[in-house]
């Protein structure tokens, strides 16, 4: 590992590795991982035996498609520690993602895993434009959520001065950013928007803070929100993807150079795209569900984990020089897709069409209810501060027309006063589902 204060690359020997060499490394690691999972996790032994497959059937990377998937329900069924490949005493850390239904998903790390994660997060932050010596204001939540501590360890490894503020208390966040001179803001894009809004209201001049990088992620957000955040906060914003089951943040990141597609770290993870309905692998470049296999994890190896996230793999090399595959900005999760009168709708599509309409605030939510036997959609969106109530009806018409013509769905649009949509310190709740509420 080495830091590079001037620049561009953090680990050039790994990140720009020729594809042939990278594939050889992946095959070696994958073969070891499959044997390791089989020998140490009874779940994988059963899965592979049932499918009559073993690591000796792996001759090419493409042979991975013959192995069964791992799904969230398998982690839930094994709650809390049933999928670990090491005795519980070997875990130095546990995180969990809060499930919306039922028990949370528990994940664990050996000391070796924490070391790998720290290195990968250092690489991820460097790719996003963070440099050793930066003051990094970490507003990701600390606790069972992987965002806070994952970023903290990576930033420490990179050589940043970490401010472990966590989420919430926006007034204090801004005071500390000003007083300490933050260079990097780490947060969900929703929370970063709240910070921008608070700064506006309090009359804080963001250019008085030497912010340079916005390290944002953990939820879907559109390039329109990126533009808004870059302008209002005065920084370059990158999108960062990860999930607890695979590691946490650090699974894929945009480079600050191109801000175009998230570099997956292929020396540690294998990325596949499948048809979410049939489970069949899709040809290169097609959009579908992302499936990830870990190549180096010790405590919780994952074979073909179905993320439920919708994206596309980009094979063309990036202008930054890195050779690893890129993931297109996520459209959302399969589970978040609404079907309104036969039309598939992702909240991100609504966001892409609302943000930028003059007179609207970038705070919205989708309310789904049942109208007889059909589902119906209402979009609640805030007016920008200072907009007169008698302009609401016209704004609603403009937004409704925009959504109908671009997304193809008929919905009602309700313009609300600024502050109506609940503000969050972490991930935004974009959908209010009233269908099963009487
Ligand atoms: O959200 C890890 C993380 C923390 C990523 C900080 C980036 C920054 P979980 O709480 O387990 O982990 O949630 C994982 O969040 O399957 C996606 O559905 C969604 N998600 C995460 N990053 C993005 C992103 C963290 N950049 C789930 N774009 C994932 C869209 C994202 N969705």
Coordinates of C-alpha atoms and ligand atoms in Angstrom, one line a residue:
X1 CA 0.0 0.0 0.0
X2 CA 1.2 3.5 -0.6
X3 CA -0.3 6.9 -0.5
X4 CA 0.2 9.4 -3.2
X5 CA -0.5 13.0 -2.2
X6 CA -0.2 14.4 -5.7
X7 CA -2.4 12.3 -7.3
X8 CA -4.4 10.3 -9.2
X9 CA -3.8 6.7 -8.2
X10 CA -3.6 5.0 -4.9
X11 CA -2.7 1.5 -6.0
X12 CA -1.9 1.7 -9.7
X13 CA -0.4 -1.8 -9.9
X14 CA -3.8 -3.2 -9.0
X15 CA -6.2 -0.7 -10.4
X16 CA -4.7 -0.6 -13.9
X17 CA -3.8 -4.3 -14.1
X18 CA -4.1 -5.7 -17.6
X19 CA -7.3 -7.7 -18.0
X20 CA -5.6 -11.0 -18.7
X21 CA -3.6 -10.8 -15.5
X22 CA -6.7 -9.7 -13.5
X23 CA -8.7 -12.7 -14.8
X24 CA -5.9 -15.1 -13.8
X25 CA -5.9 -13.6 -10.3
X26 CA -9.7 -13.8 -10.1
X27 CA -9.8 -17.5 -11.2
X28 CA -7.2 -18.4 -8.6
X29 CA -9.0 -16.5 -5.8
X30 CA -12.4 -17.8 -6.9
X31 CA -11.3 -21.4 -6.8
X32 CA -9.9 -21.0 -3.3
X33 CA -13.0 -19.2 -2.2
X34 CA -15.3 -21.9 -3.4
X35 CA -13.3 -24.6 -1.6
X36 CA -13.1 -22.5 1.5
X37 CA -16.9 -21.8 1.6
X38 CA -17.6 -25.5 1.0
X39 CA -15.3 -26.7 3.8
X40 CA -16.2 -24.1 6.4
X41 CA -19.9 -23.1 5.9
X42 CA -22.4 -26.0 6.2
X43 CA -24.9 -23.9 4.2
X44 CA -22.5 -23.9 1.2
X45 CA -21.7 -27.6 1.6
X46 CA -25.5 -28.3 1.3
X47 CA -26.0 -25.9 -1.5
X48 CA -23.1 -27.3 -3.6
X49 CA -24.0 -30.9 -2.8
X50 CA -27.6 -30.4 -3.8
X51 CA -26.5 -28.8 -7.1
X52 CA -24.0 -31.6 -7.5
X53 CA -21.2 -29.1 -8.1
X54 CA -17.8 -28.5 -6.6
X55 CA -14.9 -26.1 -6.9
X56 CA -13.2 -28.7 -9.2
X57 CA -15.9 -27.9 -11.8
X58 CA -14.5 -24.4 -12.1
X59 CA -12.2 -24.2 -15.1
X60 CA -13.1 -20.7 -16.4
X61 CA -14.6 -17.7 -14.6
X62 CA -17.8 -18.3 -16.6
X63 CA -18.3 -21.6 -14.8
X64 CA -19.3 -19.6 -11.7
X65 CA -22.8 -19.3 -13.4
X66 CA -23.3 -23.1 -12.6
X67 CA -23.2 -22.4 -8.8
X68 CA -26.3 -21.6 -6.8
X69 CA -27.2 -18.1 -5.6
X70 CA -27.1 -16.8 -2.1
X71 CA -30.0 -14.6 -1.0
X72 CA -30.9 -12.3 1.8
X73 CA -33.3 -14.9 3.1
X74 CA -30.4 -17.4 3.6
X75 CA -28.8 -14.8 5.9
X76 CA -32.0 -14.3 7.8
X77 CA -32.6 -18.1 8.1
X78 CA -29.1 -18.4 9.6
X79 CA -29.6 -15.5 12.0
X80 CA -27.4 -14.4 13.7
X81 CA -24.2 -16.3 13.1
X82 CA -25.1 -19.3 11.0
X83 CA -23.3 -18.4 7.7
X84 CA -19.9 -17.5 9.2
X85 CA -16.9 -19.5 8.1
X86 CA -14.9 -18.9 11.3
X87 CA -15.7 -19.5 15.0
X88 CA -17.5 -16.6 16.6
X89 CA -14.5 -15.8 18.7
X90 CA -12.5 -15.0 15.6
X91 CA -14.8 -12.1 14.7
X92 CA -13.5 -8.7 15.7
X93 CA -16.6 -6.8 14.5
X94 CA -20.2 -7.3 13.8
X95 CA -22.5 -5.0 11.7
X96 CA -26.1 -5.4 10.7
X97 CA -28.4 -3.8 8.2
X98 CA -31.8 -2.9 9.6
X99 CA -34.4 -4.9 7.6
X100 CA -37.7 -3.2 7.0
X101 CA -39.4 -6.5 7.8
X102 CA -38.4 -9.0 10.4
X103 CA -34.9 -9.6 11.7
X104 CA -31.9 -7.6 10.6
X105 CA -29.1 -9.1 8.5
X106 CA -26.0 -9.8 10.6
X107 CA -22.5 -9.6 9.1
X108 CA -19.1 -10.2 10.7
X109 CA -15.4 -9.5 10.1
X110 CA -12.1 -11.2 11.1
X111 CA -9.1 -9.0 11.8
X112 CA -8.0 -9.8 8.3
X113 CA -11.3 -8.7 6.9
X114 CA -11.1 -5.4 8.6
X115 CA -7.6 -4.9 7.2
X116 CA -8.8 -5.7 3.7
X117 CA -11.8 -3.4 4.1
X118 CA -9.6 -0.6 5.3
X119 CA -7.3 -1.0 2.3
X120 CA -10.2 -1.1 -0.1
X121 CA -11.9 1.9 1.5
X122 CA -8.6 3.8 1.4
X123 CA -8.4 3.0 -2.3
X124 CA -12.1 4.0 -2.8
X125 CA -11.6 7.3 -1.1
X126 CA -8.5 8.0 -3.1
X127 CA -10.4 7.2 -6.3
X128 CA -13.0 9.7 -5.2
X129 CA -10.4 12.4 -5.0
X130 CA -9.7 12.3 -1.2
X131 CA -6.0 12.8 -0.3
X132 CA -3.8 12.0 2.7
X133 CA -3.9 15.0 5.0
X134 CA -7.5 16.0 4.2
X135 CA -9.9 16.8 6.9
X136 CA -12.7 14.3 6.4
X137 CA -16.1 15.1 7.9
X138 CA -17.7 11.7 8.3
X139 CA -21.5 12.2 8.6
X140 CA -22.3 8.6 7.8
X141 CA -24.0 7.0 10.8
X142 CA -21.7 5.2 13.2
X143 CA -23.1 2.0 14.8
X144 CA -24.4 -1.1 13.2
X145 CA -24.6 0.6 9.8
X146 CA -21.4 0.0 7.9
X147 CA -21.1 3.5 6.5
X148 CA -19.6 5.3 9.5
X149 CA -16.9 2.8 10.7
X150 CA -16.1 1.6 7.2
X151 CA -15.4 5.1 6.0
X152 CA -13.6 5.9 9.2
X153 CA -11.1 3.0 8.9
X154 CA -10.4 3.6 5.3
X155 CA -9.8 7.3 5.8
X156 CA -7.5 6.6 8.7
X157 CA -5.6 4.1 6.5
X158 CA -5.3 6.8 3.7
X159 CA -3.9 9.3 6.2
X160 CA -6.8 11.7 6.6
X161 CA -7.8 13.6 9.7
X162 CA -11.2 12.0 10.5
X163 CA -14.0 14.0 12.2
X164 CA -16.3 11.2 13.4
X165 CA -19.4 13.4 13.7
X166 CA -22.0 10.7 12.5
X167 CA -25.4 11.8 11.3
X168 CA -27.8 14.4 12.8
X169 CA -27.6 17.8 14.5
X170 CA -27.2 19.7 11.3
X171 CA -26.5 23.0 13.0
X172 CA -23.5 21.5 14.8
X173 CA -22.3 19.7 11.6
X174 CA -22.0 23.1 9.9
X175 CA -20.3 24.8 12.8
X176 CA -17.7 22.1 12.9
X177 CA -17.2 22.0 9.2
X178 CA -16.5 25.7 9.3
X179 CA -14.3 25.7 12.4
X180 CA -12.2 22.7 11.4
X181 CA -12.1 23.5 7.7
X182 CA -13.5 20.3 6.2
X183 CA -12.1 19.2 2.9
X184 CA -14.3 16.1 2.4
X185 CA -18.0 15.6 3.3
X186 CA -19.1 11.9 3.6
X187 CA -22.9 11.5 3.8
X188 CA -25.9 10.1 2.1
X189 CA -26.9 12.4 -0.7
X190 CA -30.2 13.0 1.2
X191 CA -28.4 14.2 4.2
X192 CA -26.0 16.3 2.2
X193 CA -29.1 18.0 0.8
X194 CA -30.3 18.7 4.3
X195 CA -26.9 20.2 5.1
X196 CA -27.2 22.4 2.0
X197 CA -30.7 23.5 2.9
X198 CA -29.7 24.3 6.5
X199 CA -26.7 26.4 5.3
X200 CA -29.0 28.4 3.0
X201 CA -31.5 29.0 5.8
X202 CA -28.8 30.0 8.2
X203 CA -27.1 32.3 5.6
X204 CA -23.9 30.3 5.8
X205 CA -21.6 30.9 2.8
X206 CA -20.4 27.4 1.8
X207 CA -17.5 28.9 -0.1
X208 CA -16.0 29.8 3.3
X209 CA -15.5 26.1 3.9
X210 CA -12.6 24.5 2.0
X211 CA -14.7 21.6 0.8
X212 CA -13.4 19.8 -2.2
X213 CA -14.9 16.3 -2.3
X214 CA -18.4 15.0 -1.6
X215 CA -18.2 11.3 -0.9
X216 CA -21.8 10.3 -1.2
X217 CA -23.7 7.0 -1.4
X218 CA -25.7 4.3 0.3
X219 CA -28.9 5.1 -1.6
X220 CA -30.0 5.8 -5.2
X221 CA -29.6 9.4 -6.4
X222 CA -29.7 10.9 -9.8
X223 CA -27.1 13.1 -11.6
X224 CA -29.5 16.0 -11.2
X225 CA -29.1 15.8 -7.4
X226 CA -25.4 15.5 -8.0
X227 CA -25.4 18.8 -9.9
X228 CA -27.5 20.4 -7.2
X229 CA -25.1 19.3 -4.4
X230 CA -22.0 20.3 -6.4
X231 CA -23.3 23.8 -6.9
X232 CA -24.7 24.3 -3.5
X233 CA -21.9 22.8 -1.5
X234 CA -19.0 23.8 -3.8
X235 CA -17.4 20.3 -4.2
X236 CA -17.0 17.4 -6.6
X237 CA -19.4 14.7 -5.7
X238 CA -18.8 11.0 -6.3
X239 CA -21.3 8.1 -6.1
X240 CA -20.3 5.2 -3.8
X241 CA -21.9 1.8 -3.7
X242 CA -21.7 -1.0 -1.2
X243 CA -23.8 -3.3 1.0
X244 CA -23.2 -4.9 4.3
X245 CA -23.6 -8.5 3.1
X246 CA -20.6 -8.0 0.8
X247 CA -18.5 -5.7 3.0
X248 CA -20.1 -2.3 3.4
X249 CA -19.0 0.8 1.5
X250 CA -16.0 0.2 -0.8
X251 CA -17.6 -2.2 -3.2
X252 CA -17.7 0.2 -6.1
X253 CA -16.9 3.9 -6.5
X254 CA -16.8 6.7 -9.1
X255 CA -13.6 8.3 -9.8
X256 CA -13.5 12.1 -9.4
X257 CA -11.7 12.3 -12.7
X258 CA -14.6 11.0 -14.9
X259 CA -17.6 10.8 -12.5
X260 CA -19.0 8.2 -14.9
X261 CA -19.7 4.7 -13.7
X262 CA -18.6 3.2 -10.4
X263 CA -15.3 1.2 -10.5
X264 CA -15.8 -2.2 -9.0
X265 CA -12.8 -3.6 -7.3
X266 CA -12.4 -6.8 -9.3
X267 CA -9.4 -8.1 -7.4
X268 CA -11.8 -8.6 -4.4
X269 CA -15.2 -9.0 -6.0
X270 CA -16.7 -10.7 -9.1
X271 CA -19.7 -8.8 -10.6
X272 CA -22.4 -10.5 -12.7
X273 CA -25.7 -9.3 -14.1
X274 CA -28.7 -11.6 -14.2
X275 CA -32.3 -11.4 -15.3
X276 CA -34.1 -10.8 -12.0
X277 CA -37.0 -13.0 -13.0
X278 CA -35.3 -16.0 -14.6
X279 CA -31.9 -15.8 -12.7
X280 CA -30.2 -16.3 -16.1
X281 CA -26.9 -14.4 -16.8
X282 CA -27.4 -11.5 -19.2
X283 CA -25.1 -10.6 -22.0
X284 CA -22.4 -7.9 -21.3
X285 CA -23.8 -4.4 -21.2
X286 CA -27.4 -5.3 -20.4
X287 CA -29.3 -3.9 -17.5
X288 CA -30.4 -6.3 -14.8
X289 CA -29.8 -7.4 -11.2
X290 CA -26.3 -7.2 -9.8
X291 CA -24.8 -10.4 -8.3
X292 CA -21.6 -10.3 -6.4
X293 CA -19.1 -13.0 -5.3
X294 CA -16.5 -12.1 -2.7
X295 CA -13.0 -13.3 -3.6
X296 CA -11.1 -12.6 -0.3
X297 CA -13.5 -12.5 2.6
X298 CA -12.7 -14.7 5.6
X299 CA -15.6 -14.4 8.0
X300 CA -18.5 -14.2 5.6
X301 CA -17.6 -15.5 2.1
X302 CA -20.5 -14.9 -0.3
X303 CA -21.0 -17.0 -3.4
X304 CA -23.3 -15.3 -6.1
X305 CA -25.1 -13.0 -3.7
X306 CA -28.2 -11.5 -5.3
X307 CA -28.1 -7.8 -4.3
X308 CA -31.6 -6.9 -5.8
X309 CA -29.9 -3.7 -7.1
X310 CA -30.4 -2.8 -10.8
X311 CA -27.5 -1.7 -12.9
X312 CA -25.4 -2.5 -16.0
X313 CA -21.7 -3.3 -16.3
X314 CA -19.5 -1.1 -18.4
X315 CA -16.5 -2.9 -19.9
X316 CA -14.9 0.0 -21.8
X317 CA -11.8 1.4 -20.0
X318 CA -12.4 4.6 -18.0
X319 CA -10.6 7.8 -19.0
X320 CA -8.9 7.8 -15.6
X321 CA -6.8 4.8 -16.7
X322 CA -8.3 2.2 -14.3
X323 CA -9.1 -1.2 -16.0
X324 CA -11.7 -2.6 -13.6
X325 CA -15.3 -2.9 -14.7
X326 CA -17.6 -0.1 -14.0
X327 CA -21.2 -0.3 -12.7
X328 CA -23.7 2.2 -14.1
X329 CA -25.3 4.4 -11.5
X330 CA -27.9 2.2 -9.8
X331 CA -31.5 2.7 -11.0
X332 CA -32.8 1.3 -7.7
X333 CA -33.7 -2.0 -6.1
X334 CA -35.9 -4.6 -7.8
X335 CA -38.0 -4.6 -4.5
X336 CA -38.5 -0.8 -4.8
X337 CA -39.9 -0.9 -8.3
X338 CA -43.6 0.0 -8.3
X339 CA -46.0 -1.3 -10.9
X340 CA -48.7 1.4 -11.4
X341 CA -51.4 0.3 -13.8
X342 CA -48.9 -1.8 -15.7
X343 CA -46.1 0.7 -15.8
X344 CA -42.9 0.0 -14.0
X345 CA -41.7 3.0 -12.0
X346 CA -38.5 3.5 -10.0
X347 CA -38.4 6.4 -7.5
X348 CA -35.2 7.5 -9.2
X349 CA -37.1 8.0 -12.5
X350 CA -39.5 10.4 -10.7
X351 CA -36.5 12.2 -9.1
X352 CA -34.8 12.6 -12.5
X353 CA -37.9 14.4 -13.8
X354 CA -38.8 16.5 -10.8
X355 CA -35.4 17.9 -9.8
X356 CA -34.7 20.9 -11.9
X357 CA -38.3 22.1 -12.4
X358 CA -38.0 25.7 -11.4
X359 CA -40.0 26.5 -8.3
X360 CA -39.6 23.0 -6.7
X361 CA -37.5 21.8 -3.8
X362 CA -35.6 18.6 -4.3
X363 CA -37.6 16.9 -1.5
X364 CA -40.3 14.4 -2.6
X365 CA -41.9 11.1 -1.9
X366 CA -44.1 8.7 -3.7
X367 CA -47.4 7.7 -2.0
X368 CA -48.9 4.5 -3.3
X369 CA -52.5 3.6 -2.5
X370 CA -55.1 1.2 -3.7
X371 CA -58.0 2.5 -5.7
X372 CA -60.4 -0.4 -6.0
X373 CA -58.4 -3.1 -7.5
X374 CA -55.8 -0.8 -9.1
X375 CA -52.7 0.8 -7.5
X376 CA -52.5 4.6 -7.8
X377 CA -49.6 6.9 -7.4
X378 CA -49.4 10.4 -5.8
X379 CA -46.2 12.3 -5.8
X380 CA -45.7 14.8 -3.0
X381 CA -43.1 17.4 -3.7
X382 CA -42.1 20.6 -1.9
X383 CA -42.3 24.0 -3.4
X384 CA -39.1 26.0 -3.2
X385 CA -38.9 28.6 -0.4
X386 CA -40.6 31.9 -1.5
X387 CA -43.0 30.3 -4.0
X388 CA -46.5 31.7 -3.6
X389 CA -49.3 29.2 -2.8
X390 CA -51.3 30.4 -5.8
X391 CA -48.5 29.0 -8.0
X392 CA -48.9 25.5 -6.6
X393 CA -51.6 24.3 -9.0
X394 CA -49.6 25.3 -12.1
X395 CA -46.4 23.7 -10.7
X396 CA -48.3 20.5 -10.1
X397 CA -49.5 20.5 -13.7
X398 CA -46.0 21.0 -15.0
X399 CA -44.6 18.2 -12.9
X400 CA -47.5 15.8 -13.7
X401 CA -47.0 16.4 -17.4
X402 CA -43.3 15.9 -17.2
X403 CA -43.7 12.6 -15.3
X404 CA -46.4 11.3 -17.7
X405 CA -44.4 12.1 -20.8
X406 CA -41.0 10.9 -19.5
X407 CA -41.8 8.0 -17.2
X408 CA -45.1 7.0 -18.8
X409 CA -47.1 6.9 -15.7
X410 CA -50.2 8.9 -14.7
X411 CA -50.0 10.2 -11.2
X412 CA -51.3 13.1 -9.2
X413 CA -48.8 15.6 -8.0
X414 CA -49.3 17.4 -4.7
X415 CA -47.2 20.5 -4.1
X416 CA -46.4 20.9 -0.4
X417 CA -44.9 23.8 1.6
X418 CA -41.1 23.7 2.2
X419 CA -40.3 21.4 5.2
X420 CA -43.3 19.0 4.6
X421 CA -41.2 15.9 3.6
X422 CA -39.5 14.4 6.7
X423 CA -35.7 15.2 6.7
X424 CA -33.4 12.3 7.5
X425 CA -29.8 12.0 8.7
X426 CA -29.3 8.7 6.8
X427 CA -31.1 7.1 3.9
X428 CA -34.3 8.7 2.5
X429 CA -37.6 6.8 2.5
X430 CA -38.9 7.6 -0.9
X431 CA -42.0 5.5 -0.9
X432 CA -45.0 5.6 1.5
X433 CA -47.0 2.5 0.8
X434 CA -50.6 2.8 2.0
X435 CA -51.8 -0.3 0.1
X436 CA -52.1 -2.6 3.1
X437 CA -53.1 0.0 5.6
X438 CA -56.9 -0.6 5.7
Ligands
LIG1 O1 -25.5 1.3 2.4 C1 -23.2 0.6 2.6 C2 -22.8 2.0 2.2 C3 -22.4 2.9 3.1 C4 -22.6 2.3 0.9 C5 -22.0 4.2 2.8 C6 -22.1 3.5 0.5 C7 -21.8 4.5 1.4 P1 -26.5 -1.3 3.5 O2 -27.1 -0.5 4.6 O3 -26.4 -2.8 3.7 O4 -25.1 -0.8 3.2 O5 -27.4 -1.1 2.3 C8 -27.1 -1.6 1.0 O6 -28.2 0.2 -0.1 O7 -28.1 -3.0 -1.6 C9 -28.4 -0.7 -2.3 O8 -29.8 -1.0 -2.4 C10 -28.3 0.6 -1.5 N1 -27.2 1.4 -2.0 C11 -25.9 1.5 -1.4 N2 -25.2 2.3 -2.1 C12 -25.9 2.8 -3.1 C13 -25.6 3.7 -4.2 C14 -24.7 0.4 2.7 N3 -24.5 4.3 -4.4 C15 -28.1 -1.2 0.0 N4 -26.6 3.8 -5.1 C16 -27.7 -1.7 -1.4 C17 -27.8 3.2 -5.0 C18 -27.2 2.2 -3.1 N5 -28.1 2.4 -4.0

